[in-house]
Amino acid sequence: MHLFTHERTADEYSESSLGHIGAALHWSPDEAMRTIQRASDRGMVVHANGNVVLTEQGRHYATAFGNEQGAGAVSEHNHTYQVQVTWTGNTGSGTARPAAYSRNHEITATGKPMIIGSSDPAFRGDPARWNPEELMVVALSQCHMLWYLGLCAKHGVVVTAYTDAAEGTMHEHADGGGEFTQVILRPQITLADPDQRELADAQHHEAHEMCFIARSVNFPVTVEAIYL
């Protein structure tokens, strides 16, 4: 049951409420206010002595929502990713000639399974190994999926299955260079409640806007979702 559903301004929440909840959860007052607004819309707050108090369910929700939103962080910050790429294709004469060496390599990172890589078979690569172009498409698909699932969870949309048949197009020029011209994501999504299809579909826009990888590329990434 909703205690109230309208959004409140900062003035409508007492300063002591925001400060108390923010301090308890190690958030700023602004972060606490945003979270209280969402918890109140879900009937997870009560009013006591002029203060807003999270219920036990509300506290669990607020903690989960705050973690998703990065609550507690007081400024923007950088994330660093370290991998090691090792060429394993020296067949004896190194790169003496274009046909003299293999394009095979290994991608490793501490504590993770190794990925065996090569180039696209069109460029003398091993078709049984992952190539950089495929990994580009994978990165976009993964990033969109993870943002999408998180947004669905936040908005009460229950996804029970998600499979993306993503496809990327790269244009090769006469000089041998090239670039991606588009990636199309085609997720097949199963919802616990098919009546939520419109709400579920709306999350793709924000997922695309928030996806770190999609924001880092200069070509179109489109989504053609199917709901089962």
Tab-separated table of C-alpha atoms in Angstrom:
chain	number	residue	atom	x	y	z
A	1	MET	CA	0.000	0.000	0.000
A	2	HIS	CA	1.319	3.453	-0.908
A	3	LEU	CA	1.365	5.934	1.954
A	4	PHE	CA	1.719	8.703	-0.612
A	5	THR	CA	2.710	8.720	-4.240
A	6	HIS	CA	3.545	12.321	-5.090
A	7	GLU	CA	7.178	13.388	-5.239
A	8	ARG	CA	8.264	15.595	-2.393
A	9	THR	CA	10.752	18.399	-2.537
A	10	ALA	CA	13.688	18.740	-0.202
A	11	ASP	CA	11.718	21.252	1.868
A	12	GLU	CA	8.988	18.695	2.557
A	13	TYR	CA	11.440	16.327	4.210
A	14	SER	CA	12.811	17.452	7.518
A	15	GLU	CA	16.521	18.173	7.581
A	16	SER	CA	16.926	15.866	10.558
A	17	SER	CA	15.283	12.989	8.635
A	18	LEU	CA	17.618	13.364	5.682
A	19	GLY	CA	20.635	13.789	7.903
A	20	HIS	CA	19.774	10.785	10.057
A	21	ILE	CA	19.083	8.446	7.145
A	22	GLY	CA	22.049	9.752	5.194
A	23	ALA	CA	24.383	9.270	8.134
A	24	ALA	CA	23.058	5.780	8.847
A	25	LEU	CA	23.642	4.690	5.264
A	26	HIS	CA	26.742	6.846	4.681
A	27	TRP	CA	25.024	8.966	2.049
A	28	SER	CA	24.732	12.702	1.477
A	29	PRO	CA	21.364	14.394	2.214
A	30	ASP	CA	20.678	14.661	-1.539
A	31	GLU	CA	21.248	10.932	-1.992
A	32	ALA	CA	19.042	10.199	1.000
A	33	MET	CA	16.269	12.415	-0.386
A	34	ARG	CA	16.237	10.662	-3.779
A	35	THR	CA	16.095	7.278	-2.118
A	36	ILE	CA	13.373	8.305	0.347
A	37	GLN	CA	11.264	9.520	-2.570
A	38	ARG	CA	11.476	6.119	-4.242
A	39	ALA	CA	10.911	4.195	-1.004
A	40	SER	CA	7.876	6.328	-0.155
A	41	ASP	CA	6.302	5.595	-3.516
A	42	ARG	CA	6.505	1.925	-2.562
A	43	GLY	CA	4.928	2.380	0.864
A	44	MET	CA	8.201	1.737	2.671
A	45	VAL	CA	8.304	4.791	4.934
A	46	VAL	CA	6.349	5.982	7.944
A	47	HIS	CA	6.171	9.391	9.631
A	48	ALA	CA	7.042	9.711	13.304
A	49	ASN	CA	7.390	12.960	15.250
A	50	GLY	CA	7.775	14.971	12.079
A	51	ASN	CA	10.499	12.723	10.712
A	52	VAL	CA	10.546	10.230	7.858
A	53	VAL	CA	11.472	6.745	8.990
A	54	LEU	CA	12.302	3.838	6.685
A	55	THR	CA	10.596	0.558	7.466
A	56	GLU	CA	12.769	-2.566	7.644
A	57	GLN	CA	11.729	-3.419	4.087
A	58	GLY	CA	12.431	0.174	3.091
A	59	ARG	CA	15.916	0.033	4.537
A	60	HIS	CA	16.753	-3.077	2.511
A	61	TYR	CA	15.310	-1.435	-0.607
A	62	ALA	CA	17.154	1.827	0.028
A	63	THR	CA	20.456	0.055	0.494
A	64	ALA	CA	20.032	-1.923	-2.734
A	65	PHE	CA	18.849	1.107	-4.705
A	66	GLY	CA	21.585	3.297	-3.301
A	67	ASN	CA	24.244	0.759	-4.215
A	68	GLU	CA	22.941	0.614	-7.796
A	69	GLN	CA	23.019	4.395	-8.044
A	70	GLY	CA	26.463	4.676	-6.524
A	71	ALA	CA	25.176	6.395	-3.397
A	72	GLY	CA	27.914	7.276	-0.976
A	73	ALA	CA	30.227	8.488	-3.710
A	74	VAL	CA	30.776	12.210	-3.266
A	75	SER	CA	32.408	12.837	-6.650
A	76	GLU	CA	33.022	11.344	-10.048
A	77	HIS	CA	35.866	8.878	-10.216
A	78	ASN	CA	37.761	6.694	-12.653
A	79	HIS	CA	37.722	2.915	-12.955
A	80	THR	CA	40.810	1.133	-14.233
A	81	TYR	CA	40.801	-2.167	-16.126
A	82	GLN	CA	43.963	-4.160	-16.653
A	83	VAL	CA	44.380	-7.035	-19.090
A	84	GLN	CA	47.346	-8.735	-20.697
A	85	VAL	CA	47.437	-9.697	-24.377
A	86	THR	CA	50.198	-12.129	-25.323
A	87	TRP	CA	50.958	-13.081	-28.904
A	88	THR	CA	51.486	-16.838	-29.222
A	89	GLY	CA	51.771	-17.036	-33.012
A	90	ASN	CA	55.507	-17.116	-33.631
A	91	THR	CA	55.898	-20.230	-35.768
A	92	GLY	CA	59.680	-19.970	-35.943
A	93	SER	CA	60.543	-16.960	-38.078
A	94	GLY	CA	58.502	-14.321	-36.336
A	95	THR	CA	56.952	-11.700	-38.607
A	96	ALA	CA	59.381	-12.311	-41.463
A	97	ARG	CA	56.451	-12.368	-43.903
A	98	PRO	CA	52.704	-11.774	-43.577
A	99	ALA	CA	52.033	-15.478	-44.066
A	100	ALA	CA	54.850	-16.612	-41.777
A	101	TYR	CA	53.134	-16.109	-38.447
A	102	SER	CA	49.885	-16.933	-36.729
A	103	ARG	CA	47.564	-14.239	-35.425
A	104	ASN	CA	46.806	-16.308	-32.336
A	105	HIS	CA	47.084	-14.698	-28.928
A	106	GLU	CA	45.884	-15.073	-25.346
A	107	ILE	CA	43.946	-12.555	-23.292
A	108	THR	CA	44.374	-12.851	-19.537
A	109	ALA	CA	43.570	-10.966	-16.362
A	110	THR	CA	44.227	-11.846	-12.760
A	111	GLY	CA	41.785	-14.421	-11.422
A	112	LYS	CA	39.865	-14.914	-14.665
A	113	PRO	CA	39.717	-17.628	-17.343
A	114	MET	CA	41.894	-17.056	-20.371
A	115	ILE	CA	40.325	-15.956	-23.658
A	116	ILE	CA	41.967	-17.346	-26.789
A	117	GLY	CA	42.061	-14.768	-29.560
A	118	SER	CA	43.017	-14.365	-33.171
A	119	SER	CA	42.105	-12.058	-36.026
A	120	ASP	CA	39.043	-12.255	-38.250
A	121	PRO	CA	39.478	-15.204	-40.653
A	122	ALA	CA	39.323	-12.632	-43.459
A	123	PHE	CA	42.644	-11.353	-42.113
A	124	ARG	CA	44.417	-14.724	-41.727
A	125	GLY	CA	42.840	-15.459	-38.358
A	126	ASP	CA	41.705	-18.689	-36.724
A	127	PRO	CA	37.891	-18.980	-37.012
A	128	ALA	CA	37.803	-21.064	-33.823
A	129	ARG	CA	39.093	-18.139	-31.740
A	130	TRP	CA	37.573	-14.820	-30.714
A	131	ASN	CA	38.583	-11.826	-32.790
A	132	PRO	CA	38.608	-8.145	-31.725
A	133	GLU	CA	35.595	-7.284	-33.866
A	134	GLU	CA	33.489	-9.958	-32.168
A	135	LEU	CA	34.660	-8.769	-28.763
A	136	MET	CA	33.561	-5.237	-29.639
A	137	VAL	CA	30.057	-6.502	-30.347
A	138	VAL	CA	30.175	-8.625	-27.189
A	139	ALA	CA	31.136	-5.620	-25.066
A	140	LEU	CA	28.212	-3.569	-26.355
A	141	SER	CA	25.780	-6.443	-25.888
A	142	GLN	CA	26.990	-7.227	-22.376
A	143	CYS	CA	26.948	-3.617	-21.251
A	144	HIS	CA	23.435	-2.980	-22.560
A	145	MET	CA	22.107	-6.199	-21.039
A	146	LEU	CA	23.537	-5.481	-17.603
A	147	TRP	CA	22.177	-1.933	-17.537
A	148	TYR	CA	18.818	-3.153	-18.844
A	149	LEU	CA	18.456	-5.871	-16.213
A	150	GLY	CA	19.391	-3.423	-13.470
A	151	LEU	CA	16.842	-0.863	-14.665
A	152	CYS	CA	14.130	-3.518	-14.911
A	153	ALA	CA	14.862	-4.599	-11.343
A	154	LYS	CA	14.697	-0.972	-10.217
A	155	HIS	CA	11.342	-0.382	-11.919
A	156	GLY	CA	9.716	-3.623	-10.811
A	157	VAL	CA	9.901	-5.420	-14.150
A	158	VAL	CA	10.766	-9.093	-13.654
A	159	VAL	CA	12.887	-10.508	-16.486
A	160	THR	CA	13.282	-14.294	-16.394
A	161	ALA	CA	15.381	-14.831	-19.526
A	162	TYR	CA	17.476	-12.690	-21.888
A	163	THR	CA	19.363	-13.780	-25.004
A	164	ASP	CA	20.890	-11.300	-27.434
A	165	ALA	CA	21.719	-12.220	-31.039
A	166	ALA	CA	23.845	-9.118	-31.607
A	167	GLU	CA	25.400	-8.215	-34.951
A	168	GLY	CA	28.021	-5.648	-35.903
A	169	THR	CA	29.000	-4.283	-39.315
A	170	MET	CA	32.513	-3.106	-40.130
A	171	HIS	CA	33.386	-1.320	-43.376
A	172	GLU	CA	36.811	-2.093	-44.823
A	173	HIS	CA	38.449	0.514	-47.040
A	174	ALA	CA	40.697	-0.042	-50.040
A	175	ASP	CA	43.767	0.877	-47.991
A	176	GLY	CA	43.061	-1.957	-45.534
A	177	GLY	CA	41.742	0.249	-42.741
A	178	GLY	CA	38.155	0.304	-41.613
A	179	GLU	CA	35.659	1.092	-38.917
A	180	PHE	CA	32.407	-0.146	-37.449
A	181	THR	CA	29.356	1.470	-39.017
A	182	GLN	CA	26.687	-0.020	-36.745
A	183	VAL	CA	25.839	-2.610	-34.140
A	184	ILE	CA	22.336	-4.008	-33.795
A	185	LEU	CA	21.286	-5.663	-30.547
A	186	ARG	CA	18.426	-8.151	-30.899
A	187	PRO	CA	17.586	-9.337	-27.387
A	188	GLN	CA	14.868	-11.943	-26.886
A	189	ILE	CA	13.397	-11.226	-23.470
A	190	THR	CA	11.018	-13.254	-21.354
A	191	LEU	CA	8.937	-11.359	-18.798
A	192	ALA	CA	7.227	-12.830	-15.759
A	193	ASP	CA	4.280	-10.527	-16.542
A	194	PRO	CA	3.701	-10.005	-20.287
A	195	ASP	CA	1.461	-7.030	-19.486
A	196	GLN	CA	4.617	-5.121	-18.494
A	197	ARG	CA	5.967	-5.198	-22.023
A	198	GLU	CA	5.595	-1.429	-22.563
A	199	LEU	CA	7.393	-0.617	-19.308
A	200	ALA	CA	10.047	-3.231	-20.062
A	201	ASP	CA	10.630	-1.826	-23.522
A	202	ALA	CA	11.027	1.696	-22.163
A	203	GLN	CA	14.096	0.651	-20.182
A	204	HIS	CA	16.150	0.119	-23.342
A	205	HIS	CA	16.453	3.843	-23.960
A	206	GLU	CA	17.951	4.581	-20.556
A	207	ALA	CA	20.123	1.468	-20.737
A	208	HIS	CA	21.594	2.752	-23.989
A	209	GLU	CA	22.075	6.233	-22.553
A	210	MET	CA	23.876	4.856	-19.489
A	211	CYS	CA	25.938	2.055	-21.075
A	212	PHE	CA	29.627	2.884	-20.679
A	213	ILE	CA	30.590	1.128	-23.899
A	214	ALA	CA	27.814	2.606	-26.055
A	215	ARG	CA	28.774	6.071	-24.824
A	216	SER	CA	32.367	5.413	-25.918
A	217	VAL	CA	31.750	4.549	-29.573
A	218	ASN	CA	31.047	6.852	-32.524
A	219	PHE	CA	28.700	4.626	-34.518
A	220	PRO	CA	24.981	3.838	-34.094
A	221	VAL	CA	23.933	1.123	-31.658
A	222	THR	CA	20.297	0.158	-32.105
A	223	VAL	CA	18.051	-2.226	-30.190
A	224	GLU	CA	15.428	-4.477	-31.787
A	225	ALA	CA	13.936	-6.289	-28.813
A	226	ILE	CA	11.542	-9.226	-28.999
A	227	TYR	CA	9.420	-10.255	-25.995
A	228	LEU	CA	8.507	-13.892	-25.530
